[in-house]
């Protein structure tokens, strides 16, 4: 997707997404045979429900039909929320991941798996699990130290309602 096309799409879609109180995370145009596929990824503080994606998809579709931003060719529109394994790249991603286990790859080398207990403008407060029954330890990591980060999927994680009970 050219920069101009990307900028036009972002300019057109961002107000529609914001009107639904969602964040526009990603826009991707790719080829699928002779058609193009427009993928729009949205998120919010509380996640995104299927009904919200469906309603936003209808709104985006109507708007795209009224413009020439996708050109004359056929295209398929997909509106979705980010997957559980999406990389953490923006400050808001880290804030939303508070309470979650994350795998961090550090610039200095090495990898760290820890629970994010806090996020501010400078970095993360982490709880590193103890080995062999030892207590977890606190650690602070600045955003500048992080090369890559991704939430780890936990199948036995208690949700907030269970913890409060």
Coordinates of C-alpha atoms in Angstrom, one line a residue:
X1 CA 0.0 0.0 0.0
X2 CA 1.4 3.3 -1.0
X3 CA 2.0 6.0 1.6
X4 CA -0.5 8.3 -0.1
X5 CA -3.2 5.5 -0.1
X6 CA -2.4 4.7 3.5
X7 CA -2.7 8.4 4.6
X8 CA -6.0 8.8 2.7
X9 CA -7.4 5.7 4.3
X10 CA -6.3 6.7 7.8
X11 CA -7.7 10.2 7.3
X12 CA -11.0 8.7 6.2
X13 CA -11.3 5.9 8.7
X14 CA -9.9 7.5 11.9
X15 CA -12.9 9.8 12.6
X16 CA -15.3 6.8 12.0
X17 CA -13.4 4.6 14.4
X18 CA -13.0 7.4 17.0
X19 CA -16.8 8.1 16.8
X20 CA -17.3 4.6 18.1
X21 CA -14.9 5.3 21.0
X22 CA -12.3 2.9 19.5
X23 CA -8.6 3.2 18.6
X24 CA -7.5 2.6 15.0
X25 CA -4.6 0.2 15.5
X26 CA -3.7 -0.8 12.0
X27 CA -4.8 -0.5 8.3
X28 CA -3.5 -3.1 5.8
X29 CA -4.2 -3.5 2.1
X30 CA -3.1 -6.8 0.5
X31 CA -3.9 -8.9 -2.5
X32 CA -6.0 -12.0 -2.6
X33 CA -6.2 -13.2 -6.2
X34 CA -7.6 -10.4 -8.3
X35 CA -9.2 -8.6 -5.3
X36 CA -7.7 -6.6 -2.6
X37 CA -8.3 -7.1 1.1
X38 CA -8.6 -4.1 3.4
X39 CA -8.0 -5.1 7.0
X40 CA -8.9 -2.6 9.7
X41 CA -7.8 -3.5 13.2
X42 CA -9.4 -1.6 16.1
X43 CA -9.2 -1.8 19.9
X44 CA -10.3 0.0 23.1
X45 CA -9.6 0.0 26.8
X46 CA -12.2 -2.7 27.3
X47 CA -11.6 -4.7 24.2
X48 CA -13.9 -4.9 21.2
X49 CA -17.0 -6.9 20.9
X50 CA -18.1 -8.7 17.7
X51 CA -21.2 -6.4 17.4
X52 CA -19.0 -3.3 17.5
X53 CA -16.9 -4.7 14.7
X54 CA -19.9 -5.5 12.6
X55 CA -21.5 -2.1 13.1
X56 CA -18.2 -0.3 12.3
X57 CA -17.7 -2.5 9.3
X58 CA -21.1 -1.4 7.9
X59 CA -20.2 2.3 8.6
X60 CA -16.8 1.9 6.9
X61 CA -18.3 0.1 3.9
X62 CA -20.9 2.9 3.3
X63 CA -18.2 5.5 3.6
X64 CA -15.8 3.7 1.2
X65 CA -18.6 3.2 -1.3
X66 CA -19.1 7.0 -1.3
X67 CA -15.4 7.7 -2.0
X68 CA -12.8 6.6 -4.5
X69 CA -10.1 5.9 -2.0
X70 CA -10.1 2.1 -2.8
X71 CA -10.2 2.7 -6.5
X72 CA -12.3 0.9 -9.1
X73 CA -11.2 -2.7 -8.3
X74 CA -13.0 -5.2 -6.1
X75 CA -12.0 -5.4 -2.5
X76 CA -13.0 -7.3 0.7
X77 CA -13.3 -5.3 4.0
X78 CA -12.3 -7.0 7.2
X79 CA -12.8 -5.2 10.6
X80 CA -11.4 -7.0 13.6
X81 CA -9.8 -6.6 17.0
X82 CA -6.1 -7.4 17.5
X83 CA -5.2 -10.9 18.3
X84 CA -4.0 -12.0 21.7
X85 CA -0.5 -12.3 20.4
X86 CA -0.2 -8.8 19.0
X87 CA 3.1 -7.1 19.7
X88 CA 3.0 -4.3 22.3
X89 CA 4.2 -1.3 20.4
X90 CA 2.3 1.7 21.7
X91 CA 2.2 3.1 25.2
X92 CA -1.6 2.4 25.3
X93 CA -0.9 -1.3 24.6
X94 CA 1.3 -1.6 27.7
X95 CA -1.4 0.2 29.8
X96 CA -4.0 -2.2 28.6
X97 CA -1.7 -5.1 29.4
X98 CA -1.4 -4.2 33.1
X99 CA -2.0 -7.4 35.0
X100 CA -1.0 -9.6 32.1
X101 CA 2.1 -11.8 31.7
X102 CA 4.4 -10.5 28.9
X103 CA 7.5 -11.7 27.1
X104 CA 10.0 -8.8 26.7
X105 CA 13.1 -9.0 24.5
X106 CA 15.6 -6.5 25.7
X107 CA 18.1 -4.5 23.5
X108 CA 20.9 -5.5 25.8
X109 CA 20.1 -9.1 24.9
X110 CA 18.1 -11.6 26.8
X111 CA 14.5 -12.2 27.4
X112 CA 12.3 -11.6 30.4
X113 CA 8.9 -13.1 31.1
X114 CA 7.1 -11.0 33.8
X115 CA 3.7 -9.7 34.9
X116 CA 3.1 -6.0 34.1
X117 CA 1.9 -4.4 37.3
X118 CA 2.2 -0.8 36.2
X119 CA 3.0 1.4 33.2
X120 CA 3.8 5.1 33.1
X121 CA 5.4 7.4 30.5
X122 CA 9.0 6.2 31.2
X123 CA 8.5 2.4 31.4
X124 CA 7.1 -0.6 33.1
X125 CA 6.9 -1.9 36.7
X126 CA 7.1 -5.7 36.5
X127 CA 6.7 -8.7 38.8
X128 CA 9.2 -11.4 37.8
X129 CA 8.1 -14.8 39.0
X130 CA 10.5 -16.5 41.4
X131 CA 12.1 -19.8 40.4
X132 CA 11.5 -23.0 42.2
X133 CA 9.0 -21.7 44.8
X134 CA 10.9 -18.4 45.5
X135 CA 9.0 -15.2 45.9
X136 CA 8.5 -12.9 42.8
X137 CA 10.7 -9.9 42.6
X138 CA 9.9 -6.4 41.4
X139 CA 11.8 -4.9 38.4
X140 CA 11.6 -1.7 36.5
X141 CA 12.3 -1.6 32.8
X142 CA 12.4 1.6 30.7
X143 CA 10.7 1.6 27.3
X144 CA 14.1 2.4 25.7
X145 CA 15.4 -1.0 27.0
X146 CA 12.6 -3.0 25.2
X147 CA 13.3 -4.3 21.7
X148 CA 10.1 -6.3 21.4
X149 CA 7.2 -7.2 23.7
X150 CA 4.2 -9.5 23.5
X151 CA 1.5 -10.6 25.9
X152 CA 1.8 -14.3 26.9
X153 CA -1.4 -16.3 26.7
X154 CA -2.3 -17.8 30.1
X155 CA -4.8 -20.6 30.0
X156 CA -5.2 -20.8 33.8
X157 CA -5.2 -17.1 34.5
X158 CA -7.9 -15.9 37.0
X159 CA -9.9 -13.0 35.7
X160 CA -10.5 -9.9 37.8
X161 CA -14.0 -11.1 38.9
X162 CA -12.6 -14.3 40.3
X163 CA -9.8 -12.5 42.1
X164 CA -12.2 -10.0 43.7
X165 CA -14.5 -12.8 45.0

